[in-house]
Amino acid sequence: MPLKTCLIVDDSRIIRKVARRIVEGLGFEVDEAADGSEALAFCNSIMPDVVLLDWSMPVMDGLTFLRRLRAMSGGAAPKVLFCTIETRPARIAEALSAGADDYVMKPFDGEILQSKFAEVGAV
């Protein structure tokens, strides 16, 4: 059985590195994108099973990416977890209504990420 794939979208190389280590530990094949536009181009060629998505990024932010992903052919399939420092309920509700499956507060650790992946049925 092929490995499940996870696309980590974050403009911080450090966050991508930390998340990659955790997600590979959960048994996923991991790809990375530094912004929403890079992530959309990736999804056009290979649709991942899970997207770990940062909110604030240059070029294209997470919310814009999410809306465009969900409008793409096959774009409803990936589980999307927003990674954010955003704590305002209205903003979190906006992300969920745009199609996010759940959200993870930064900073996160392996335990938090694993439980969120389990909650959305990704592991």
PDB file of C-alpha atoms in Angstrom, residues 21-120:
ATOM      1  CA  ARG A  21       9.908  15.198  11.183  1.00  0.00           C
ATOM      2  CA  ILE A  22       6.634  14.708  13.079  1.00  0.00           C
ATOM      3  CA  VAL A  23       4.520  13.839  10.024  1.00  0.00           C
ATOM      4  CA  GLU A  24       7.107  11.403   8.606  1.00  0.00           C
ATOM      5  CA  GLY A  25       7.060   9.774  12.045  1.00  0.00           C
ATOM      6  CA  LEU A  26       3.320   9.217  11.537  1.00  0.00           C
ATOM      7  CA  GLY A  27       4.150   7.269   8.375  1.00  0.00           C
ATOM      8  CA  PHE A  28       3.524   9.910   5.712  1.00  0.00           C
ATOM      9  CA  GLU A  29       5.486  10.822   2.631  1.00  0.00           C
ATOM     10  CA  VAL A  30       6.034  14.589   2.945  1.00  0.00           C
ATOM     11  CA  ASP A  31       6.320  17.398   0.417  1.00  0.00           C
ATOM     12  CA  GLU A  32       6.749  21.088   1.222  1.00  0.00           C
ATOM     13  CA  ALA A  33       5.653  24.419  -0.214  1.00  0.00           C
ATOM     14  CA  ALA A  34       6.683  27.881   0.999  1.00  0.00           C
ATOM     15  CA  ASP A  35       3.405  29.640   0.088  1.00  0.00           C
ATOM     16  CA  GLY A  36      -0.115  29.038  -1.205  1.00  0.00           C
ATOM     17  CA  SER A  37       0.771  29.580  -4.825  1.00  0.00           C
ATOM     18  CA  GLU A  38       3.545  26.956  -4.719  1.00  0.00           C
ATOM     19  CA  ALA A  39       1.128  24.626  -2.892  1.00  0.00           C
ATOM     20  CA  LEU A  40      -1.594  25.054  -5.552  1.00  0.00           C
ATOM     21  CA  ALA A  41       0.887  24.236  -8.309  1.00  0.00           C
ATOM     22  CA  PHE A  42       1.844  21.093  -6.378  1.00  0.00           C
ATOM     23  CA  CYS A  43      -1.818  20.080  -5.900  1.00  0.00           C
ATOM     24  CA  ASN A  44      -2.410  20.528  -9.632  1.00  0.00           C
ATOM     25  CA  SER A  45       0.043  17.720 -10.318  1.00  0.00           C
ATOM     26  CA  ILE A  46      -0.321  15.544  -7.189  1.00  0.00           C
ATOM     27  CA  MET A  47      -3.252  15.865  -4.791  1.00  0.00           C
ATOM     28  CA  PRO A  48      -2.005  15.086  -1.261  1.00  0.00           C
ATOM     29  CA  ASP A  49      -4.019  13.170   1.339  1.00  0.00           C
ATOM     30  CA  VAL A  50      -3.406  15.822   3.989  1.00  0.00           C
ATOM     31  CA  VAL A  51      -2.407  19.492   3.873  1.00  0.00           C
ATOM     32  CA  LEU A  52      -0.812  21.142   6.898  1.00  0.00           C
ATOM     33  CA  LEU A  53      -1.454  24.796   6.143  1.00  0.00           C
ATOM     34  CA  ASP A  54      -0.047  28.007   7.583  1.00  0.00           C
ATOM     35  CA  TRP A  55      -2.354  31.015   7.703  1.00  0.00           C
ATOM     36  CA  SER A  56      -0.070  34.002   7.060  1.00  0.00           C
ATOM     37  CA  MET A  57       2.294  33.637   4.123  1.00  0.00           C
ATOM     38  CA  PRO A  58       3.580  35.931   1.388  1.00  0.00           C
ATOM     39  CA  VAL A  59       2.381  35.550  -2.238  1.00  0.00           C
ATOM     40  CA  MET A  60      -0.808  33.660  -1.303  1.00  0.00           C
ATOM     41  CA  ASP A  61      -2.116  33.202   2.230  1.00  0.00           C
ATOM     42  CA  GLY A  62      -3.579  30.010   3.622  1.00  0.00           C
ATOM     43  CA  LEU A  63      -7.217  31.040   3.363  1.00  0.00           C
ATOM     44  CA  THR A  64      -6.921  31.995  -0.325  1.00  0.00           C
ATOM     45  CA  PHE A  65      -5.100  28.724  -1.025  1.00  0.00           C
ATOM     46  CA  LEU A  66      -7.779  26.735   0.818  1.00  0.00           C
ATOM     47  CA  ARG A  67     -10.657  28.321  -1.123  1.00  0.00           C
ATOM     48  CA  ARG A  68      -8.858  27.657  -4.428  1.00  0.00           C
ATOM     49  CA  LEU A  69      -7.954  24.105  -3.424  1.00  0.00           C
ATOM     50  CA  ARG A  70     -11.559  23.285  -2.541  1.00  0.00           C
ATOM     51  CA  ALA A  71     -12.700  24.654  -5.934  1.00  0.00           C
ATOM     52  CA  MET A  72     -10.238  22.423  -7.855  1.00  0.00           C
ATOM     53  CA  SER A  73     -11.096  19.067  -9.352  1.00  0.00           C
ATOM     54  CA  GLY A  74     -10.369  16.566  -6.549  1.00  0.00           C
ATOM     55  CA  GLY A  75      -9.711  19.460  -4.166  1.00  0.00           C
ATOM     56  CA  ALA A  76     -12.404  18.364  -1.726  1.00  0.00           C
ATOM     57  CA  ALA A  77     -10.498  15.175  -0.896  1.00  0.00           C
ATOM     58  CA  PRO A  78      -7.486  16.294   1.179  1.00  0.00           C
ATOM     59  CA  LYS A  79      -7.849  16.735   4.914  1.00  0.00           C
ATOM     60  CA  VAL A  80      -6.726  20.293   5.661  1.00  0.00           C
ATOM     61  CA  LEU A  81      -5.325  21.294   9.044  1.00  0.00           C
ATOM     62  CA  PHE A  82      -4.734  24.991   9.532  1.00  0.00           C
ATOM     63  CA  CYS A  83      -1.625  25.736  11.621  1.00  0.00           C
ATOM     64  CA  THR A  84      -1.989  29.124  13.184  1.00  0.00           C
ATOM     65  CA  ILE A  85      -1.206  31.475  16.020  1.00  0.00           C
ATOM     66  CA  GLU A  86      -4.690  32.891  15.385  1.00  0.00           C
ATOM     67  CA  THR A  87      -6.867  32.505  18.466  1.00  0.00           C
ATOM     68  CA  ARG A  88      -9.920  34.634  17.610  1.00  0.00           C
ATOM     69  CA  PRO A  89     -12.960  32.361  17.265  1.00  0.00           C
ATOM     70  CA  ALA A  90     -14.282  34.367  14.284  1.00  0.00           C
ATOM     71  CA  ARG A  91     -11.071  33.768  12.328  1.00  0.00           C
ATOM     72  CA  ILE A  92     -11.068  30.057  13.181  1.00  0.00           C
ATOM     73  CA  ALA A  93     -14.728  29.818  12.132  1.00  0.00           C
ATOM     74  CA  GLU A  94     -13.778  31.529   8.846  1.00  0.00           C
ATOM     75  CA  ALA A  95     -11.101  28.887   8.189  1.00  0.00           C
ATOM     76  CA  LEU A  96     -13.510  26.042   8.984  1.00  0.00           C
ATOM     77  CA  SER A  97     -16.239  27.503   6.764  1.00  0.00           C
ATOM     78  CA  ALA A  98     -13.694  27.905   3.926  1.00  0.00           C
ATOM     79  CA  GLY A  99     -13.152  24.145   4.076  1.00  0.00           C
ATOM     80  CA  ALA A 100     -10.525  23.431   6.742  1.00  0.00           C
ATOM     81  CA  ASP A 101     -11.112  20.146   8.564  1.00  0.00           C
ATOM     82  CA  ASP A 102      -9.497  21.332  11.794  1.00  0.00           C
ATOM     83  CA  TYR A 103      -6.834  23.649  13.102  1.00  0.00           C
ATOM     84  CA  VAL A 104      -3.680  23.314  15.171  1.00  0.00           C
ATOM     85  CA  MET A 105      -2.314  26.081  17.366  1.00  0.00           C
ATOM     86  CA  LYS A 106       1.350  26.980  16.975  1.00  0.00           C
ATOM     87  CA  PRO A 107       3.643  25.987  18.522  1.00  0.00           C
ATOM     88  CA  PHE A 108       2.626  22.342  18.198  1.00  0.00           C
ATOM     89  CA  ASP A 109       4.378  19.099  19.074  1.00  0.00           C
ATOM     90  CA  GLY A 110       4.172  15.514  17.886  1.00  0.00           C
ATOM     91  CA  GLU A 111       1.459  14.551  20.337  1.00  0.00           C
ATOM     92  CA  ILE A 112      -0.813  17.438  19.337  1.00  0.00           C
ATOM     93  CA  LEU A 113      -0.285  16.836  15.631  1.00  0.00           C
ATOM     94  CA  GLN A 114      -0.884  13.100  15.957  1.00  0.00           C
ATOM     95  CA  SER A 115      -4.157  13.642  17.833  1.00  0.00           C
ATOM     96  CA  LYS A 116      -5.341  16.194  15.228  1.00  0.00           C
ATOM     97  CA  PHE A 117      -4.475  13.819  12.368  1.00  0.00           C
ATOM     98  CA  ALA A 118      -6.427  11.097  14.178  1.00  0.00           C
ATOM     99  CA  GLU A 119      -9.416  13.433  14.755  1.00  0.00           C
ATOM    100  CA  VAL A 120      -9.763  14.165  11.041  1.00  0.00           C
TER     101      VAL A 120
END
